[in-house]
Structure formats: structure tokens, C-alpha cells
């Protein structure tokens, strides 16, 4: 399996498919998942002729179960290691949820200054800031994230089953049919990773203020989110991203959940493709 090693000795697993001379699309997964969460997008964009790359965040999936560096700065620097290793140019970076925060930090700090980024796509992404603070009173109260930590520490498998079968895909809505295979795949990915990395990752995705990252991004950026996202409130995510980005295209999907890339891939994938193909 392909791995690249970071300066602190972390082995980052990555996938790299498609023609080496094609424009690359790099996918960045959400918490607590792995690059496997992009299977549908990888196959779709591979069939469209793109080079597709996806990595497992440190402590997630097949990457090193390491006890340090579970923060947005390390997430972004790890991406840079993969990009530099593969010498990717003119890249489109697509991030979901926590992966959207990873994209924002990477593009602002590494990719854009290096001239390696063509466009970015943020899907149900966590920036600019999830947690409630005195300066951000509309955020999610810290007790919610403390509850995540308590539930993960008490019984990670039970917690992940509840998230996947409930709010993540909107399976707790009366008019939405639960897909047990989708739930199983979500839980499988989560349990493959490190409990410590995922525990500490809650702070990374909820308490990292990425206002300055968004302000620094000048490449065209597509912002997508469902208005029934029960995990990342779209009013404080997609709509705020649109205000802070200098070149944003925004689409809010009526009734779609946080897990729209999986259960609504037939809608979302063509929208991403259209954005990528625009000159």
C-alpha cells in the first residue's frame, strides 16, 4: 500500500488513481472516517478522466495510529507532504466536514502560496468556527462536543452506530429510509481509526477558528451544503463561508443531510463536475 512519511514519523496512507498527466482532484474526508468515504466520488471522477487522490488523516483509516498532532495545522501539513511527494499541480481540493477545514487550512497556508491549487470545494464543511464563544454566540454549545467526547470514551462503537443511523444521513427523519449498509460502512471506517485521534479530533473540528483561512483563499471555491444538516448548521457554515471567501459559488440543497455525498451522490457529483469544468 502507498504511504508517505511526515517529518514527525507519521505514515500517511494515500490512494492515487488515473492518468498521471490528468488534472488531479484530491479528496479530504470527514471525521472519524477515511478515504474510503470517497469511493463514489473517486469512481465517478476517475471515469470522467481525472487523476484522483485521497489520503487517510493521521490516526484515521490506514495512516499511523500516532499520539500527537491531531489538530488542523498537522492535518494541513500532512496534506502538503502527500502533494509534494506526488508533485501534484493545478489541483482541485474537495473537502467534506472536517475535511473542509483541512482543505481551507491547506489551501491558505500551503497550496495557494505554492501555486499548486486551481480550485476548492467545501461540502458541509466546518469552517469558519463551530463552537459557541462570546464572539460567536450562534455557535454550537461546548457541552455538545463534550457529550461527543464522553460518548466516544464510554463506548465508541455504540456512539458511531447512533451517529450513522441517526443525524449524519438524516436517517432519523420520518420520511428517510435507513440504509443499513451505509451505516455499517460508516461505523467500519470509524472503528478502523484510532480512538485517541478521533477523540482529540473533536477539538480540532469544533474549536479551530478558520476565519482567516477563508479570507486568505482567492481561488474559485464551490460551497455546498444541505439545509437539513443536523451535524454542521449551514447558517453558520456554508453561508458564513460565502461571506468570507473572495470567489465563492454557493448552493444550498433543500432537505439534504450532512451525509449528502453518499446518499445524494447522484445530485452532488454532477454539480462538482460542472464547477470543475467551468473556465
Tab-separated table of N, CA and C in Angstrom, residues 72-235:
chain	number	residue	atom	x	y	z
A	72	UNK	N	-5.626	20.975	13.267
A	72	UNK	CA	-5.768	21.386	11.880
A	72	UNK	C	-4.432	21.733	11.232
A	73	UNK	N	-3.477	22.237	12.002
A	73	UNK	CA	-2.171	22.547	11.428
A	73	UNK	C	-1.461	21.289	10.942
A	74	UNK	N	-1.473	20.238	11.736
A	74	UNK	CA	-0.841	18.990	11.313
A	74	UNK	C	-1.618	18.344	10.166
A	75	UNK	N	-2.949	18.410	10.231
A	75	UNK	CA	-3.735	17.855	9.131
A	75	UNK	C	-3.303	18.491	7.806
A	76	UNK	N	-3.164	19.824	7.805
A	76	UNK	CA	-2.799	20.541	6.576
A	76	UNK	C	-1.373	20.232	6.157
A	77	UNK	N	-0.453	20.167	7.115
A	77	UNK	CA	0.940	19.882	6.753
A	77	UNK	C	1.079	18.463	6.219
A	78	UNK	N	0.276	17.535	6.724
A	78	UNK	CA	0.293	16.168	6.197
A	78	UNK	C	-0.183	16.142	4.749
A	79	UNK	N	-1.206	16.942	4.440
A	79	UNK	CA	-1.666	17.052	3.051
A	79	UNK	C	-0.531	17.559	2.169
A	80	UNK	N	0.174	18.560	2.660
A	80	UNK	CA	1.284	19.117	1.882
A	80	UNK	C	2.343	18.061	1.596
A	81	UNK	N	2.598	17.185	2.548
A	81	UNK	CA	3.576	16.115	2.337
A	81	UNK	C	3.129	15.202	1.194
A	82	UNK	N	1.849	14.844	1.173
A	82	UNK	CA	1.325	13.992	0.098
A	82	UNK	C	1.422	14.713	-1.247
A	83	UNK	N	1.004	15.974	-1.279
A	83	UNK	CA	1.014	16.749	-2.518
A	83	UNK	C	2.437	16.891	-3.053
A	84	UNK	N	3.375	17.197	-2.166
A	84	UNK	CA	4.767	17.357	-2.582
A	84	UNK	C	5.347	16.021	-3.056
A	85	UNK	N	5.014	14.947	-2.348
A	85	UNK	CA	5.507	13.616	-2.707
A	85	UNK	C	5.061	13.221	-4.107
A	86	UNK	N	3.806	13.529	-4.439
A	86	UNK	CA	3.262	13.188	-5.751
A	86	UNK	C	3.481	14.297	-6.777
A	87	UNK	N	4.022	15.430	-6.328
A	87	UNK	CA	4.252	16.606	-7.170
A	87	UNK	C	2.982	16.992	-7.927
A	88	UNK	N	1.889	17.131	-7.176
A	88	UNK	CA	0.602	17.483	-7.784
A	88	UNK	C	0.559	18.971	-8.105
A	89	UNK	N	0.088	19.285	-9.300
A	89	UNK	CA	-0.037	20.668	-9.745
A	89	UNK	C	-1.471	20.914	-10.219
A	90	UNK	N	-1.907	22.183	-10.136
A	90	UNK	CA	-3.223	22.565	-10.665
A	90	UNK	C	-4.332	21.714	-10.050
A	91	UNK	N	-4.266	21.530	-8.743
A	91	UNK	CA	-5.124	20.577	-8.035
A	91	UNK	C	-6.460	21.211	-7.655
A	92	UNK	N	-7.514	20.398	-7.731
A	92	UNK	CA	-8.814	20.756	-7.169
A	92	UNK	C	-8.945	19.995	-5.856
A	93	UNK	N	-9.093	20.722	-4.755
A	93	UNK	CA	-9.205	20.100	-3.436
A	93	UNK	C	-10.659	20.095	-2.995
A	94	UNK	N	-11.161	18.908	-2.664
A	94	UNK	CA	-12.558	18.732	-2.264
A	94	UNK	C	-12.586	18.195	-0.843
A	95	UNK	N	-13.209	18.935	0.078
A	95	UNK	CA	-13.241	18.520	1.473
A	95	UNK	C	-14.644	18.453	2.020
A	96	UNK	N	-14.915	17.418	2.799
A	96	UNK	CA	-16.221	17.249	3.445
A	96	UNK	C	-16.065	17.381	4.954
A	97	UNK	N	-16.898	18.217	5.578
A	97	UNK	CA	-16.965	18.334	7.030
A	97	UNK	C	-15.597	18.736	7.599
A	98	UNK	N	-14.990	17.906	8.447
A	98	UNK	CA	-13.649	18.212	8.947
A	98	UNK	C	-12.656	18.324	7.793
A	99	UNK	N	-12.863	17.532	6.767
A	99	UNK	CA	-12.015	17.621	5.587
A	99	UNK	C	-12.103	18.969	4.903
A	100	UNK	N	-13.243	19.650	5.059
A	100	UNK	CA	-13.359	21.003	4.533
A	100	UNK	C	-12.484	21.976	5.293
A	101	UNK	N	-12.377	21.777	6.609
A	101	UNK	CA	-11.447	22.584	7.396
A	101	UNK	C	-10.012	22.302	7.006
A	102	UNK	N	-9.719	21.049	6.756
A	102	UNK	CA	-8.381	20.649	6.312
A	102	UNK	C	-8.047	21.311	4.985
A	103	UNK	N	-9.005	21.340	4.067
A	103	UNK	CA	-8.790	21.999	2.776
A	103	UNK	C	-8.522	23.487	2.971
A	104	UNK	N	-9.349	24.139	3.789
A	104	UNK	CA	-9.190	25.583	3.987
A	104	UNK	C	-7.818	25.919	4.559
A	105	UNK	N	-7.360	25.169	5.564
A	105	UNK	CA	-6.054	25.435	6.157
A	105	UNK	C	-4.931	25.118	5.164
A	106	UNK	N	-5.056	23.996	4.448
A	106	UNK	CA	-4.016	23.640	3.478
A	106	UNK	C	-3.926	24.664	2.342
A	107	UNK	N	-5.051	25.012	1.753
A	107	UNK	CA	-5.033	25.939	0.618
A	107	UNK	C	-4.460	27.289	1.041
A	108	UNK	N	-4.891	27.794	2.193
A	108	UNK	CA	-4.439	29.102	2.658
A	108	UNK	C	-2.955	29.107	3.021
A	109	UNK	N	-2.489	28.038	3.651
A	109	UNK	CA	-1.124	28.034	4.203
A	109	UNK	C	-0.088	27.449	3.246
A	110	UNK	N	-0.480	26.477	2.431
A	110	UNK	CA	0.486	25.778	1.588
A	110	UNK	C	0.156	25.863	0.094
A	111	UNK	N	-0.981	25.318	-0.270
A	111	UNK	CA	-1.283	25.132	-1.684
A	111	UNK	C	-1.338	26.389	-2.512
A	112	UNK	N	-2.029	27.402	-1.989
A	112	UNK	CA	-2.155	28.646	-2.738
A	112	UNK	C	-0.826	29.395	-2.820
A	113	UNK	N	-0.074	29.570	-1.717
A	113	UNK	CA	1.232	30.228	-1.822
A	113	UNK	C	2.205	29.494	-2.746
A	114	UNK	N	2.068	28.173	-2.844
A	114	UNK	CA	2.947	27.389	-3.714
A	114	UNK	C	2.485	27.397	-5.172
A	115	UNK	N	1.287	27.919	-5.418
A	115	UNK	CA	0.756	27.938	-6.772
A	115	UNK	C	0.303	26.580	-7.271
A	116	UNK	N	-0.070	25.688	-6.352
A	116	UNK	CA	-0.446	24.326	-6.733
A	116	UNK	C	-1.960	24.115	-6.804
A	117	UNK	N	-2.765	25.108	-6.431
A	117	UNK	CA	-4.204	24.919	-6.314
A	117	UNK	C	-4.934	25.626	-7.448
A	118	UNK	N	-5.873	24.904	-8.066
A	118	UNK	CA	-6.711	25.502	-9.109
A	118	UNK	C	-8.036	25.976	-8.529
A	119	UNK	N	-8.686	25.103	-7.773
A	119	UNK	CA	-9.995	25.403	-7.199
A	119	UNK	C	-10.159	24.612	-5.906
A	120	UNK	N	-11.194	24.983	-5.137
A	120	UNK	CA	-11.522	24.250	-3.921
A	120	UNK	C	-13.026	24.016	-3.862
A	121	UNK	N	-13.401	22.937	-3.199
A	121	UNK	CA	-14.815	22.614	-2.996
A	121	UNK	C	-14.994	22.271	-1.524
A	122	UNK	N	-15.889	22.990	-0.860
A	122	UNK	CA	-16.196	22.745	0.551
A	122	UNK	C	-17.612	22.195	0.639
A	123	UNK	N	-17.745	20.978	1.158
A	123	UNK	CA	-19.047	20.320	1.244
A	123	UNK	C	-19.393	20.091	2.712
A	124	UNK	N	-20.475	20.735	3.169
A	124	UNK	CA	-20.897	20.600	4.576
A	124	UNK	C	-19.693	20.770	5.498
A	125	UNK	N	-18.889	21.777	5.223
A	125	UNK	CA	-17.595	21.951	5.872
A	125	UNK	C	-17.710	22.713	7.192
A	126	UNK	N	-16.776	22.465	8.102
A	126	UNK	CA	-16.852	23.023	9.448
A	126	UNK	C	-16.463	24.497	9.570
A	127	UNK	N	-15.605	25.071	8.700
A	127	UNK	CA	-15.263	26.487	8.883
A	127	UNK	C	-16.477	27.400	8.731
A	128	UNK	N	-16.422	28.610	9.322
A	128	UNK	CA	-15.248	29.182	9.974
A	128	UNK	C	-15.045	28.733	11.423
A	129	UNK	N	-16.116	28.445	12.182
A	129	UNK	CA	-15.981	28.016	13.574
A	129	UNK	C	-17.287	27.397	14.019
A	130	UNK	N	-17.203	26.195	14.604
A	130	UNK	CA	-18.421	25.517	15.027
A	130	UNK	C	-18.848	25.882	16.444
A	131	UNK	N	-17.894	25.957	17.376
A	131	UNK	CA	-18.244	26.072	18.782
A	131	UNK	C	-18.752	27.482	19.126
A	132	UNK	N	-19.606	27.534	20.095
A	132	UNK	CA	-20.120	28.817	20.602
A	132	UNK	C	-19.065	29.492	21.473
A	133	UNK	N	-18.846	30.768	21.207
A	133	UNK	CA	-17.934	31.586	22.013
A	133	UNK	C	-18.610	32.933	22.239
A	134	UNK	N	-18.069	33.755	23.146
A	134	UNK	CA	-18.667	35.086	23.325
A	134	UNK	C	-18.695	35.889	22.027
A	135	UNK	N	-17.680	35.699	21.180
A	135	UNK	CA	-17.635	36.410	19.905
A	135	UNK	C	-18.473	35.709	18.842
A	136	UNK	N	-18.849	34.470	19.102
A	136	UNK	CA	-19.617	33.659	18.141
A	136	UNK	C	-20.787	33.006	18.877
A	137	UNK	N	-21.757	33.814	19.308
A	137	UNK	CA	-22.845	33.299	20.147
A	137	UNK	C	-23.783	32.333	19.426
A	138	UNK	N	-23.781	32.339	18.089
A	138	UNK	CA	-24.673	31.449	17.337
A	138	UNK	C	-24.079	30.060	17.151
A	139	UNK	N	-22.873	29.819	17.676
A	139	UNK	CA	-22.232	28.519	17.524
A	139	UNK	C	-22.876	27.439	18.378
A	140	UNK	N	-22.388	26.223	18.205
A	140	UNK	CA	-22.886	25.064	18.954
A	140	UNK	C	-22.274	25.079	20.350
A	141	UNK	N	-23.068	24.952	21.402
A	141	UNK	CA	-22.520	24.983	22.771
A	141	UNK	C	-21.457	23.906	22.995
A	142	UNK	N	-20.438	24.246	23.775
A	142	UNK	CA	-19.330	23.323	24.026
A	142	UNK	C	-19.819	22.031	24.671
A	143	UNK	N	-20.941	22.085	25.408
A	143	UNK	CA	-21.449	20.880	26.064
A	143	UNK	C	-21.820	19.799	25.047
A	144	UNK	N	-22.196	20.201	23.829
A	144	UNK	CA	-22.499	19.219	22.785
A	144	UNK	C	-21.242	18.436	22.421
A	145	UNK	N	-20.138	19.118	22.246
A	145	UNK	CA	-18.890	18.447	21.892
A	145	UNK	C	-18.318	17.672	23.074
A	146	UNK	N	-18.546	18.165	24.294
A	146	UNK	CA	-18.171	17.388	25.476
A	146	UNK	C	-18.964	16.087	25.521
A	147	UNK	N	-20.207	16.160	25.091
A	147	UNK	CA	-21.027	14.955	25.022
A	147	UNK	C	-20.492	13.958	24.009
A	148	UNK	N	-20.001	14.471	22.875
A	148	UNK	CA	-19.368	13.589	21.890
A	148	UNK	C	-18.184	12.862	22.523
A	149	UNK	N	-17.355	13.630	23.231
A	149	UNK	CA	-16.162	13.032	23.832
A	149	UNK	C	-16.542	11.976	24.874
A	150	UNK	N	-17.528	12.286	25.683
A	150	UNK	CA	-17.956	11.328	26.713
A	150	UNK	C	-18.489	10.048	26.082
A	151	UNK	N	-19.300	10.210	25.027
A	151	UNK	CA	-19.892	9.040	24.374
A	151	UNK	C	-18.831	8.203	23.678
A	152	UNK	N	-17.855	8.851	23.050
A	152	UNK	CA	-16.776	8.127	22.382
A	152	UNK	C	-15.954	7.346	23.401
A	153	UNK	N	-15.632	7.989	24.528
A	153	UNK	CA	-14.816	7.336	25.544
A	153	UNK	C	-15.553	6.184	26.219
A	154	UNK	N	-16.857	6.317	26.343
A	154	UNK	CA	-17.636	5.296	27.033
A	154	UNK	C	-17.857	4.055	26.174
A	155	UNK	N	-18.198	4.258	24.899
A	155	UNK	CA	-18.483	3.125	24.007
A	155	UNK	C	-18.448	3.644	22.575
A	156	UNK	N	-17.275	3.609	21.985
A	156	UNK	CA	-17.093	4.210	20.664
A	156	UNK	C	-17.998	3.547	19.617
A	157	UNK	N	-18.098	2.229	19.634
A	157	UNK	CA	-18.909	1.524	18.640
A	157	UNK	C	-20.381	1.927	18.746
A	158	UNK	N	-20.887	2.008	19.967
A	158	UNK	CA	-22.281	2.398	20.174
A	158	UNK	C	-22.514	3.837	19.710
A	159	UNK	N	-21.591	4.709	20.032
A	159	UNK	CA	-21.710	6.114	19.641
A	159	UNK	C	-21.728	6.254	18.119
A	160	UNK	N	-20.808	5.566	17.452
A	160	UNK	CA	-20.737	5.681	15.998
A	160	UNK	C	-21.976	5.099	15.330
A	161	UNK	N	-22.486	4.024	15.865
A	161	UNK	CA	-23.728	3.448	15.329
A	161	UNK	C	-24.870	4.448	15.444
A	162	UNK	N	-24.938	5.149	16.578
A	162	UNK	CA	-26.005	6.132	16.787
A	162	UNK	C	-25.878	7.317	15.841
A	163	UNK	N	-24.656	7.778	15.614
A	163	UNK	CA	-24.443	8.912	14.705
A	163	UNK	C	-24.828	8.537	13.277
A	164	UNK	N	-24.347	7.384	12.820
A	164	UNK	CA	-24.572	6.990	11.430
A	164	UNK	C	-26.027	6.627	11.151
A	165	UNK	N	-26.685	6.026	12.112
A	165	UNK	CA	-28.082	5.627	11.906
A	165	UNK	C	-29.061	6.753	12.218
A	166	UNK	N	-28.525	7.874	12.729
A	166	UNK	CA	-29.379	8.998	13.088
A	166	UNK	C	-29.100	10.239	12.285
A	167	UNK	N	-28.461	11.255	12.890
A	167	UNK	CA	-28.405	12.578	12.250
A	167	UNK	C	-27.469	12.693	11.060
A	168	UNK	N	-26.431	11.861	10.966
A	168	UNK	CA	-25.430	12.073	9.921
A	168	UNK	C	-26.053	12.027	8.521
A	169	UNK	N	-26.845	11.011	8.272
A	169	UNK	CA	-27.503	10.857	6.968
A	169	UNK	C	-28.978	11.244	6.992
A	170	UNK	N	-29.430	11.764	8.124
A	170	UNK	CA	-30.839	12.107	8.236
A	170	UNK	C	-31.743	10.898	8.366
A	171	UNK	N	-31.181	9.749	8.765
A	171	UNK	CA	-31.998	8.542	8.900
A	171	UNK	C	-32.968	8.630	10.071
A	172	UNK	N	-32.823	9.664	10.899
A	172	UNK	CA	-33.763	9.879	11.993
A	172	UNK	C	-34.993	10.679	11.558
A	173	UNK	N	-35.053	11.083	10.298
A	173	UNK	CA	-36.218	11.781	9.768
A	173	UNK	C	-37.280	10.774	9.347
A	174	UNK	N	-38.543	11.102	9.577
A	174	UNK	CA	-39.641	10.175	9.308
A	174	UNK	C	-39.739	9.771	7.845
A	175	UNK	N	-39.349	10.662	6.947
A	175	UNK	CA	-39.514	10.378	5.519
A	175	UNK	C	-38.245	9.837	4.860
A	176	UNK	N	-37.254	9.449	5.671
A	176	UNK	CA	-35.990	8.942	5.129
A	176	UNK	C	-35.822	7.480	5.542
A	177	UNK	N	-35.625	6.610	4.537
A	177	UNK	CA	-35.441	5.185	4.808
A	177	UNK	C	-33.995	4.911	5.218
A	178	UNK	N	-33.809	4.210	6.318
A	178	UNK	CA	-32.481	3.873	6.801
A	178	UNK	C	-31.837	2.847	5.880
A	179	UNK	N	-30.576	3.059	5.533
A	179	UNK	CA	-29.788	2.099	4.760
A	179	UNK	C	-28.768	1.464	5.693
A	180	UNK	N	-28.987	0.220	6.055
A	180	UNK	CA	-28.073	-0.441	6.984
A	180	UNK	C	-26.673	-0.610	6.409
A	181	UNK	N	-26.510	-0.906	5.112
A	181	UNK	CA	-25.147	-0.977	4.568
A	181	UNK	C	-24.385	0.339	4.691
A	182	UNK	N	-25.076	1.463	4.492
A	182	UNK	CA	-24.417	2.768	4.640
A	182	UNK	C	-23.975	2.971	6.085
A	183	UNK	N	-24.826	2.601	7.022
A	183	UNK	CA	-24.478	2.713	8.444
A	183	UNK	C	-23.279	1.819	8.770
A	184	UNK	N	-23.318	0.579	8.298
A	184	UNK	CA	-22.217	-0.350	8.573
A	184	UNK	C	-20.895	0.188	8.022
A	185	UNK	N	-20.936	0.765	6.832
A	185	UNK	CA	-19.708	1.272	6.223
A	185	UNK	C	-19.154	2.456	7.008
A	186	UNK	N	-20.030	3.311	7.510
A	186	UNK	CA	-19.605	4.456	8.316
A	186	UNK	C	-18.938	3.968	9.602
A	187	UNK	N	-19.588	3.024	10.280
A	187	UNK	CA	-19.050	2.504	11.536
A	187	UNK	C	-17.738	1.762	11.286
A	188	UNK	N	-17.678	1.000	10.207
A	188	UNK	CA	-16.437	0.290	9.850
A	188	UNK	C	-15.279	1.267	9.708
A	189	UNK	N	-15.492	2.336	8.973
A	189	UNK	CA	-14.421	3.313	8.783
A	189	UNK	C	-14.001	3.933	10.114
A	190	UNK	N	-14.989	4.303	10.921
A	190	UNK	CA	-14.676	4.928	12.198
A	190	UNK	C	-13.867	4.026	13.105
A	191	UNK	N	-14.251	2.758	13.208
A	191	UNK	CA	-13.577	1.842	14.119
A	191	UNK	C	-12.220	1.397	13.596
A	192	UNK	N	-11.927	1.648	12.319
A	192	UNK	CA	-10.604	1.339	11.782
A	192	UNK	C	-9.558	2.299	12.338
A	193	UNK	N	-9.985	3.511	12.660
A	193	UNK	CA	-9.058	4.526	13.133
A	193	UNK	C	-8.801	4.454	14.629
A	194	UNK	N	-8.000	5.394	15.096
A	194	UNK	CA	-7.559	5.452	16.485
A	194	UNK	C	-8.567	6.193	17.354
A	195	UNK	N	-8.923	5.621	18.486
A	195	UNK	CA	-9.839	6.291	19.410
A	195	UNK	C	-9.254	7.617	19.892
A	196	UNK	N	-7.954	7.642	20.164
A	196	UNK	CA	-7.323	8.874	20.635
A	196	UNK	C	-7.369	9.956	19.561
A	197	UNK	N	-7.010	9.611	18.333
A	197	UNK	CA	-7.024	10.594	17.247
A	197	UNK	C	-8.417	11.149	17.044
A	198	UNK	N	-9.412	10.305	17.132
A	198	UNK	CA	-10.788	10.747	16.919
A	198	UNK	C	-11.304	11.554	18.106
A	199	UNK	N	-10.893	11.182	19.300
A	199	UNK	CA	-11.258	11.942	20.497
A	199	UNK	C	-10.683	13.353	20.415
A	200	UNK	N	-9.390	13.450	20.126
A	200	UNK	CA	-8.756	14.769	20.051
A	200	UNK	C	-9.189	15.533	18.802
A	201	UNK	N	-9.608	14.805	17.771
A	201	UNK	CA	-10.089	15.452	16.557
A	201	UNK	C	-11.367	16.244	16.768
A	202	UNK	N	-12.127	15.924	17.803
A	202	UNK	CA	-13.349	16.684	18.092
A	202	UNK	C	-13.002	18.137	18.386
A	203	UNK	N	-11.943	18.349	19.145
A	203	UNK	CA	-11.497	19.716	19.410
A	203	UNK	C	-11.047	20.396	18.120
A	204	UNK	N	-10.321	19.645	17.276
A	204	UNK	CA	-9.807	20.224	16.031
A	204	UNK	C	-10.935	20.723	15.142
A	205	UNK	N	-11.989	19.917	14.968
A	205	UNK	CA	-13.039	20.341	14.039
A	205	UNK	C	-14.025	21.329	14.646
A	206	UNK	N	-14.109	21.367	15.967
A	206	UNK	CA	-15.123	22.232	16.572
A	206	UNK	C	-14.580	23.559	17.086
A	207	UNK	N	-13.302	23.600	17.477
A	207	UNK	CA	-12.780	24.787	18.152
A	207	UNK	C	-11.723	25.555	17.347
A	208	UNK	N	-11.447	25.118	16.125
A	208	UNK	CA	-10.458	25.814	15.304
A	208	UNK	C	-11.131	26.953	14.547
A	209	UNK	N	-10.717	28.162	14.831
A	209	UNK	CA	-11.264	29.333	14.137
A	209	UNK	C	-10.534	29.476	12.795
A	210	UNK	N	-11.265	29.294	11.707
A	210	UNK	CA	-10.661	29.343	10.376
A	210	UNK	C	-11.135	30.544	9.559
A	211	UNK	N	-11.540	31.576	10.261
A	211	UNK	CA	-11.957	32.799	9.592
A	211	UNK	C	-10.849	33.334	8.696
A	212	UNK	N	-9.632	33.394	9.220
A	212	UNK	CA	-8.520	33.935	8.436
A	212	UNK	C	-8.161	33.037	7.263
A	213	UNK	N	-8.312	31.724	7.433
A	213	UNK	CA	-8.064	30.820	6.302
A	213	UNK	C	-9.003	31.148	5.149
A	214	UNK	N	-10.277	31.291	5.449
A	214	UNK	CA	-11.257	31.570	4.401
A	214	UNK	C	-10.980	32.917	3.738
A	215	UNK	N	-10.631	33.900	4.531
A	215	UNK	CA	-10.336	35.228	3.977
A	215	UNK	C	-9.119	35.205	3.053
A	216	UNK	N	-8.190	34.285	3.329
A	216	UNK	CA	-6.954	34.228	2.543
A	216	UNK	C	-7.130	33.515	1.210
A	217	UNK	N	-8.184	32.726	1.081
A	217	UNK	CA	-8.361	31.923	-0.135
A	217	UNK	C	-8.905	32.794	-1.265
A	218	UNK	N	-8.206	32.796	-2.382
A	218	UNK	CA	-8.628	33.592	-3.544
A	218	UNK	C	-8.997	32.736	-4.744
A	219	UNK	N	-8.683	31.425	-4.727
A	219	UNK	CA	-9.055	30.572	-5.855
A	219	UNK	C	-10.574	30.371	-5.858
A	220	UNK	N	-11.174	30.111	-7.015
A	220	UNK	CA	-12.618	29.843	-7.053
A	220	UNK	C	-12.978	28.686	-6.132
A	221	UNK	N	-14.010	28.883	-5.340
A	221	UNK	CA	-14.397	27.882	-4.342
A	221	UNK	C	-15.893	27.620	-4.413
A	222	UNK	N	-16.243	26.354	-4.510
A	222	UNK	CA	-17.639	25.936	-4.504
A	222	UNK	C	-18.025	25.528	-3.094
A	223	UNK	N	-19.125	26.061	-2.611
A	223	UNK	CA	-19.624	25.762	-1.270
A	223	UNK	C	-20.969	25.061	-1.407
A	224	UNK	N	-21.051	23.843	-0.885
A	224	UNK	CA	-22.262	23.034	-0.976
A	224	UNK	C	-22.676	22.556	0.407
A	225	UNK	N	-23.980	22.589	0.684
A	225	UNK	CA	-24.473	22.059	1.957
A	225	UNK	C	-25.986	21.865	1.876
A	226	UNK	N	-26.481	20.902	2.632
A	226	UNK	CA	-27.918	20.689	2.748
A	226	UNK	C	-28.497	21.525	3.867
A	227	UNK	N	-29.727	21.981	3.693
A	227	UNK	CA	-30.327	22.807	4.744
A	227	UNK	C	-30.935	21.968	5.867
A	228	UNK	N	-30.857	20.615	5.747
A	228	UNK	CA	-31.256	19.753	6.855
A	228	UNK	C	-30.035	19.046	7.444
A	229	UNK	N	-28.912	19.716	7.394
A	229	UNK	CA	-27.687	19.207	8.002
A	229	UNK	C	-27.814	19.344	9.513
A	230	UNK	N	-27.869	18.203	10.204
A	230	UNK	CA	-28.046	18.198	11.659
A	230	UNK	C	-26.710	18.128	12.406
A	231	UNK	N	-25.618	18.090	11.664
A	231	UNK	CA	-24.294	17.987	12.272
A	231	UNK	C	-23.583	19.331	12.249
A	232	UNK	N	-23.540	19.967	11.083
A	232	UNK	CA	-22.917	21.280	10.910
A	232	UNK	C	-24.002	22.239	10.423
A	233	UNK	N	-24.495	23.124	11.266
A	233	UNK	CA	-25.572	24.035	10.857
A	233	UNK	C	-25.153	24.902	9.668
A	234	UNK	N	-25.922	24.848	8.594
A	234	UNK	CA	-25.492	25.512	7.361
A	234	UNK	C	-25.463	27.034	7.482
A	235	UNK	N	-26.300	27.600	8.368
A	235	UNK	CA	-26.293	29.058	8.516
A	235	UNK	C	-24.951	29.568	9.041
